[in-house]
Amino acid sequence: MKITVFTPAYNRAKTLPALYESLKRQTDKRFEWLIIDDGSTDETPQLIESYKQEGALDITYIRRENWGLCKTLNQGVELCKGDIFFRLDSDDYASDNAIERIYHHWHYVEEDEKVCGLVFLKIQTNSEHTGYHPFTDPVRTNFFEYRSKYKGVGDRAEVVRADVMKKYLIPLYGEEKFCPEGLMWNRIAKDYDAVYITEDIYICEYMEGGLTKSVRKNLQRNAKGATHYFSEIFQHKASPFYYVKNAISFWRYAPYNGYGIVRNWKMLPTFANLLGCFPGMALAIIDRLR
């Protein structure tokens, strides 16, 4: 059994050294490092080549034209050689025992074929956790219920069976380069659970220019994927408040997807349209006025 640590990279030559050094410090070396360079124009290629020459890690490096994050993630899943897929972004890094802790808890996955993986906590460089984590001990649930039922908030470090990831690639719509990853996680949640582990193995710092800083504009530019994400929420069991919130979000971005009012109306249950259409469209107007 082996882990693939996957890193999508785009002009991160300044941050990759911290990630590389954290991987060299791992207490368990049973992993490969797969890097896909999404058209970087900085010194990323030369940097990775120097790492390969050093020979400290098993590195696979692929460089190609800019495809966008989601297509890059899908290619990383398809090229993954390991049994376990662990995404580690190019501006973040791992705790020294991250790989060791994944193997330590992997028995939860091996014991039940309906468990697809483990979810660990992320911690920021200022030692603060990202968002809210509702558990103090390992808990089995699915990706959707963690956020809708247990009110988990913030990014997490998902470590998932590679064969499951290969079945649920991130869908892309038309020429759009981005789709909310939650669409993929929610689809997995219909068939699999995960075990949430209350341990930090992932250290992150949100960088200027990353997706986190421009979520609203990103969803507007990629409104087909966004509205499919919000519409599929209604395939899961959730609280009325959760339904209303996502119905409003659907209609906030529906004017940008080019589908037209009739097709958009058919994408949601009638009650969701009645609750979400007018406030969502009002927010869309406010967004445009900004």
Short mmCIF file of N, CA, C and O in Angstrom, two decimals, residues 74-157:
data_model
loop_
_atom_site.label_atom_id
_atom_site.label_comp_id
_atom_site.label_asym_id
_atom_site.label_seq_id
_atom_site.Cartn_x
_atom_site.Cartn_y
_atom_site.Cartn_z
N ASN A 74 -8.34 16.52 -11.62
CA ASN A 74 -8.80 15.28 -12.26
C ASN A 74 -7.64 14.51 -12.86
O ASN A 74 -7.56 13.28 -12.74
N GLN A 75 -6.72 15.22 -13.51
CA GLN A 75 -5.57 14.53 -14.09
C GLN A 75 -4.69 13.92 -12.99
O GLN A 75 -4.15 12.82 -13.15
N GLY A 76 -4.58 14.63 -11.87
CA GLY A 76 -3.80 14.09 -10.76
C GLY A 76 -4.39 12.80 -10.25
O GLY A 76 -3.67 11.84 -9.94
N VAL A 77 -5.71 12.73 -10.15
CA VAL A 77 -6.38 11.49 -9.73
C VAL A 77 -6.12 10.38 -10.73
O VAL A 77 -5.81 9.24 -10.37
N GLU A 78 -6.24 10.69 -12.01
CA GLU A 78 -6.07 9.68 -13.05
C GLU A 78 -4.64 9.14 -13.11
O GLU A 78 -4.42 7.97 -13.41
N LEU A 79 -3.65 9.98 -12.79
CA LEU A 79 -2.25 9.57 -12.86
C LEU A 79 -1.72 9.03 -11.54
O LEU A 79 -0.58 8.58 -11.47
N CYS A 80 -2.55 9.07 -10.52
CA CYS A 80 -2.15 8.59 -9.20
C CYS A 80 -1.78 7.11 -9.25
O CYS A 80 -2.54 6.28 -9.74
N LYS A 81 -0.60 6.77 -8.75
CA LYS A 81 -0.14 5.38 -8.73
C LYS A 81 -0.40 4.71 -7.38
O LYS A 81 -0.34 3.49 -7.28
N GLY A 82 -0.65 5.51 -6.36
CA GLY A 82 -0.85 4.95 -5.03
C GLY A 82 -2.26 4.43 -4.82
O GLY A 82 -3.16 4.63 -5.64
N ASP A 83 -2.45 3.77 -3.69
CA ASP A 83 -3.77 3.29 -3.30
C ASP A 83 -4.55 4.35 -2.55
O ASP A 83 -5.77 4.27 -2.41
N ILE A 84 -3.84 5.36 -2.04
CA ILE A 84 -4.43 6.42 -1.21
C ILE A 84 -4.06 7.76 -1.83
O ILE A 84 -2.90 7.99 -2.20
N PHE A 85 -5.03 8.65 -1.95
CA PHE A 85 -4.84 9.95 -2.59
C PHE A 85 -4.93 11.05 -1.54
O PHE A 85 -5.93 11.20 -0.86
N PHE A 86 -3.87 11.85 -1.44
CA PHE A 86 -3.78 12.93 -0.46
C PHE A 86 -3.34 14.19 -1.18
O PHE A 86 -2.19 14.31 -1.60
N ARG A 87 -4.24 15.14 -1.32
CA ARG A 87 -3.91 16.41 -1.98
C ARG A 87 -3.25 17.35 -0.98
O ARG A 87 -3.77 17.59 0.11
N LEU A 88 -2.13 17.91 -1.40
CA LEU A 88 -1.40 18.86 -0.56
C LEU A 88 -0.99 20.02 -1.46
O LEU A 88 -0.14 19.87 -2.34
N ASP A 89 -1.62 21.17 -1.28
CA ASP A 89 -1.44 22.29 -2.21
C ASP A 89 -0.05 22.90 -2.12
O ASP A 89 0.64 22.79 -1.10
N SER A 90 0.32 23.60 -3.19
CA SER A 90 1.69 24.09 -3.35
C SER A 90 2.05 25.25 -2.43
O SER A 90 3.23 25.59 -2.30
N ASP A 91 1.05 25.89 -1.80
CA ASP A 91 1.36 26.95 -0.85
C ASP A 91 1.12 26.51 0.59
O ASP A 91 1.08 27.33 1.50
N ASP A 92 0.99 25.21 0.80
CA ASP A 92 0.80 24.63 2.12
C ASP A 92 1.90 23.59 2.38
O ASP A 92 2.75 23.34 1.53
N TYR A 93 1.87 22.97 3.55
CA TYR A 93 2.82 21.91 3.82
C TYR A 93 2.26 20.96 4.88
O TYR A 93 1.21 21.23 5.48
N ALA A 94 2.94 19.84 5.08
CA ALA A 94 2.45 18.78 5.96
C ALA A 94 3.17 18.79 7.30
O ALA A 94 4.34 19.20 7.39
N SER A 95 2.47 18.32 8.32
CA SER A 95 3.16 18.07 9.60
C SER A 95 4.16 16.94 9.38
O SER A 95 4.02 16.11 8.48
N ASP A 96 5.18 16.88 10.22
CA ASP A 96 6.25 15.91 10.01
C ASP A 96 5.77 14.46 10.07
O ASP A 96 6.41 13.57 9.50
N ASN A 97 4.65 14.23 10.76
CA ASN A 97 4.16 12.85 10.92
C ASN A 97 2.86 12.61 10.12
O ASN A 97 2.12 11.68 10.42
N ALA A 98 2.59 13.44 9.12
CA ALA A 98 1.33 13.33 8.39
C ALA A 98 1.14 11.94 7.77
O ALA A 98 0.09 11.31 7.94
N ILE A 99 2.13 11.47 7.05
CA ILE A 99 2.02 10.17 6.39
C ILE A 99 1.87 9.05 7.43
O ILE A 99 1.05 8.13 7.28
N GLU A 100 2.65 9.14 8.49
CA GLU A 100 2.56 8.15 9.57
C GLU A 100 1.16 8.09 10.17
O GLU A 100 0.61 7.01 10.41
N ARG A 101 0.53 9.26 10.39
CA ARG A 101 -0.80 9.29 11.00
C ARG A 101 -1.87 8.77 10.04
O ARG A 101 -2.86 8.16 10.47
N ILE A 102 -1.68 8.99 8.77
CA ILE A 102 -2.62 8.42 7.80
C ILE A 102 -2.59 6.90 7.87
O ILE A 102 -3.64 6.25 7.98
N TYR A 103 -1.41 6.32 7.83
CA TYR A 103 -1.31 4.86 7.92
C TYR A 103 -1.83 4.35 9.26
O TYR A 103 -2.46 3.28 9.34
N HIS A 104 -1.57 5.09 10.32
CA HIS A 104 -2.01 4.67 11.65
C HIS A 104 -3.53 4.51 11.72
O HIS A 104 -4.04 3.57 12.35
N HIS A 105 -4.26 5.42 11.08
CA HIS A 105 -5.73 5.40 11.15
C HIS A 105 -6.38 4.69 9.97
O HIS A 105 -7.62 4.59 9.94
N TRP A 106 -5.61 4.19 9.03
CA TRP A 106 -6.19 3.64 7.81
C TRP A 106 -7.00 2.37 8.06
O TRP A 106 -7.80 1.94 7.23
N HIS A 107 -6.86 1.77 9.22
CA HIS A 107 -7.63 0.58 9.53
C HIS A 107 -9.13 0.85 9.49
O HIS A 107 -9.93 -0.05 9.21
N TYR A 108 -9.54 2.09 9.77
CA TYR A 108 -10.96 2.43 9.67
C TYR A 108 -11.48 2.20 8.26
O TYR A 108 -12.63 1.79 8.07
N VAL A 109 -10.65 2.46 7.28
CA VAL A 109 -11.05 2.29 5.88
C VAL A 109 -10.99 0.83 5.49
O VAL A 109 -11.88 0.32 4.80
N GLU A 110 -9.95 0.14 5.92
CA GLU A 110 -9.77 -1.27 5.55
C GLU A 110 -10.85 -2.16 6.15
O GLU A 110 -11.17 -3.22 5.59
N GLU A 111 -11.44 -1.73 7.25
CA GLU A 111 -12.42 -2.57 7.93
C GLU A 111 -13.81 -2.52 7.30
O GLU A 111 -14.66 -3.36 7.61
N ASP A 112 -14.07 -1.56 6.42
CA ASP A 112 -15.42 -1.43 5.85
C ASP A 112 -15.31 -0.82 4.45
O ASP A 112 -14.82 0.30 4.29
N GLU A 113 -15.79 -1.55 3.45
CA GLU A 113 -15.69 -1.07 2.07
C GLU A 113 -16.56 0.15 1.79
O GLU A 113 -16.39 0.82 0.78
N LYS A 114 -17.48 0.46 2.71
CA LYS A 114 -18.32 1.65 2.54
C LYS A 114 -17.69 2.90 3.14
O LYS A 114 -18.28 3.98 3.11
N VAL A 115 -16.50 2.76 3.70
CA VAL A 115 -15.74 3.92 4.17
C VAL A 115 -14.68 4.23 3.12
O VAL A 115 -13.85 3.38 2.80
N CYS A 116 -14.71 5.45 2.59
CA CYS A 116 -13.83 5.77 1.46
C CYS A 116 -12.52 6.42 1.90
O CYS A 116 -11.58 6.48 1.10
N GLY A 117 -12.46 6.93 3.13
CA GLY A 117 -11.23 7.58 3.51
C GLY A 117 -11.28 8.24 4.88
O GLY A 117 -12.22 8.02 5.67
N LEU A 118 -10.27 9.03 5.15
CA LEU A 118 -10.12 9.75 6.41
C LEU A 118 -10.13 11.25 6.14
O LEU A 118 -9.71 11.70 5.07
N VAL A 119 -10.60 12.00 7.12
CA VAL A 119 -10.58 13.46 7.01
C VAL A 119 -9.89 14.02 8.25
O VAL A 119 -10.36 13.81 9.37
N PHE A 120 -8.78 14.71 8.03
CA PHE A 120 -8.00 15.31 9.12
C PHE A 120 -8.25 16.81 9.16
O PHE A 120 -8.83 17.40 8.24
N LEU A 121 -7.78 17.45 10.21
CA LEU A 121 -7.90 18.89 10.34
C LEU A 121 -6.75 19.61 9.65
O LEU A 121 -5.65 19.08 9.51
N LYS A 122 -7.04 20.84 9.23
CA LYS A 122 -6.01 21.75 8.77
C LYS A 122 -5.80 22.81 9.85
O LYS A 122 -6.74 23.22 10.52
N ILE A 123 -4.56 23.23 9.98
CA ILE A 123 -4.24 24.29 10.92
C ILE A 123 -3.46 25.37 10.17
O ILE A 123 -2.68 25.07 9.26
N GLN A 124 -3.72 26.61 10.50
CA GLN A 124 -3.04 27.71 9.84
C GLN A 124 -1.68 27.95 10.47
O GLN A 124 -1.39 27.47 11.56
N THR A 125 -0.85 28.71 9.77
CA THR A 125 0.51 28.95 10.26
C THR A 125 0.53 29.73 11.56
O THR A 125 1.55 29.74 12.26
N ASN A 126 -0.58 30.38 11.90
CA ASN A 126 -0.67 31.07 13.20
C ASN A 126 -1.23 30.16 14.29
O ASN A 126 -1.61 30.62 15.35
N SER A 127 -1.30 28.84 14.00
CA SER A 127 -1.76 27.79 14.93
C SER A 127 -3.26 27.79 15.17
O SER A 127 -3.75 27.07 16.04
N GLU A 128 -4.02 28.57 14.40
CA GLU A 128 -5.48 28.54 14.51
C GLU A 128 -6.05 27.52 13.54
O GLU A 128 -5.57 27.38 12.42
N HIS A 129 -7.10 26.81 13.99
CA HIS A 129 -7.77 25.87 13.11
C HIS A 129 -8.62 26.61 12.08
O HIS A 129 -9.04 27.74 12.30
N THR A 130 -8.84 25.96 10.96
CA THR A 130 -9.69 26.54 9.92
C THR A 130 -11.14 26.16 10.20
O THR A 130 -11.49 24.99 10.21
N GLY A 131 -11.98 27.14 10.47
CA GLY A 131 -13.40 26.88 10.66
C GLY A 131 -13.73 26.22 11.98
O GLY A 131 -13.01 26.35 12.98
N TYR A 132 -14.82 25.43 11.97
CA TYR A 132 -15.32 24.77 13.17
C TYR A 132 -15.41 23.27 12.94
O TYR A 132 -15.98 22.81 11.95
N HIS A 133 -14.82 22.50 13.86
CA HIS A 133 -14.87 21.04 13.80
C HIS A 133 -15.69 20.54 14.98
O HIS A 133 -15.38 20.83 16.13
N PRO A 134 -16.77 19.78 14.72
CA PRO A 134 -17.73 19.46 15.80
C PRO A 134 -17.36 18.26 16.67
O PRO A 134 -18.05 18.00 17.65
N PHE A 135 -16.29 17.53 16.34
CA PHE A 135 -16.01 16.28 17.06
C PHE A 135 -14.74 16.38 17.89
O PHE A 135 -13.83 17.14 17.57
N THR A 136 -14.68 15.56 18.95
CA THR A 136 -13.46 15.44 19.74
C THR A 136 -12.82 14.06 19.60
O THR A 136 -11.67 13.88 19.99
N ASP A 137 -13.56 13.10 19.08
CA ASP A 137 -13.06 11.75 18.84
C ASP A 137 -13.35 11.37 17.38
O ASP A 137 -14.13 12.05 16.70
N PRO A 138 -12.76 10.29 16.88
CA PRO A 138 -13.07 9.85 15.52
C PRO A 138 -14.56 9.57 15.35
O PRO A 138 -15.16 8.88 16.18
N VAL A 139 -15.16 10.10 14.30
CA VAL A 139 -16.58 9.93 14.04
C VAL A 139 -16.77 9.55 12.58
O VAL A 139 -16.18 10.16 11.69
N ARG A 140 -17.62 8.56 12.36
CA ARG A 140 -17.95 8.15 10.99
C ARG A 140 -19.22 8.87 10.53
O ARG A 140 -20.25 8.81 11.17
N THR A 141 -19.12 9.57 9.42
CA THR A 141 -20.27 10.20 8.79
C THR A 141 -19.90 10.38 7.32
O THR A 141 -18.89 9.86 6.85
N ASN A 142 -20.71 11.11 6.57
CA ASN A 142 -20.33 11.37 5.18
C ASN A 142 -20.03 12.84 4.98
O ASN A 142 -20.28 13.68 5.85
N PHE A 143 -19.49 13.15 3.81
CA PHE A 143 -19.04 14.52 3.55
C PHE A 143 -20.18 15.52 3.61
O PHE A 143 -19.99 16.66 4.04
N PHE A 144 -21.38 15.13 3.20
CA PHE A 144 -22.51 16.05 3.21
C PHE A 144 -23.02 16.29 4.63
O PHE A 144 -23.22 17.43 5.05
N GLU A 145 -23.22 15.22 5.38
CA GLU A 145 -23.75 15.36 6.73
C GLU A 145 -22.79 16.12 7.65
O GLU A 145 -23.24 16.80 8.58
N TYR A 146 -21.51 15.99 7.41
CA TYR A 146 -20.55 16.70 8.25
C TYR A 146 -20.84 18.20 8.25
O TYR A 146 -20.75 18.87 9.29
N ARG A 147 -21.23 18.73 7.10
CA ARG A 147 -21.48 20.16 6.98
C ARG A 147 -22.94 20.53 7.21
O ARG A 147 -23.24 21.57 7.81
N SER A 148 -23.86 19.69 6.78
CA SER A 148 -25.28 20.04 6.90
C SER A 148 -25.85 19.68 8.27
O SER A 148 -26.58 20.47 8.88
N LYS A 149 -25.52 18.50 8.78
CA LYS A 149 -26.07 18.02 10.05
C LYS A 149 -25.22 18.44 11.24
O LYS A 149 -25.74 18.91 12.27
N TYR A 150 -23.89 18.27 11.11
CA TYR A 150 -23.01 18.53 12.25
C TYR A 150 -22.41 19.94 12.22
O TYR A 150 -21.67 20.31 13.13
N LYS A 151 -22.69 20.70 11.17
CA LYS A 151 -22.30 22.12 11.07
C LYS A 151 -20.79 22.33 10.99
O LYS A 151 -20.27 23.37 11.41
N GLY A 152 -20.08 21.34 10.46
CA GLY A 152 -18.65 21.53 10.26
C GLY A 152 -18.40 22.63 9.24
O GLY A 152 -19.07 22.71 8.21
N VAL A 153 -17.42 23.47 9.53
CA VAL A 153 -17.12 24.62 8.66
C VAL A 153 -15.61 24.70 8.45
O VAL A 153 -14.83 24.46 9.37
N GLY A 154 -15.21 25.02 7.23
CA GLY A 154 -13.79 25.23 6.95
C GLY A 154 -13.19 24.11 6.13
O GLY A 154 -13.77 23.03 5.98
N ASP A 155 -12.00 24.36 5.59
CA ASP A 155 -11.30 23.37 4.78
C ASP A 155 -10.81 22.22 5.65
O ASP A 155 -10.41 22.41 6.80
N ARG A 156 -10.80 21.03 5.07
CA ARG A 156 -10.30 19.85 5.75
C ARG A 156 -9.30 19.12 4.84
O ARG A 156 -9.26 19.36 3.63
N ALA A 157 -8.53 18.24 5.41
CA ALA A 157 -7.55 17.45 4.66
C ALA A 157 -8.13 16.07 4.40
O ALA A 157 -8.08 15.19 5.28
#
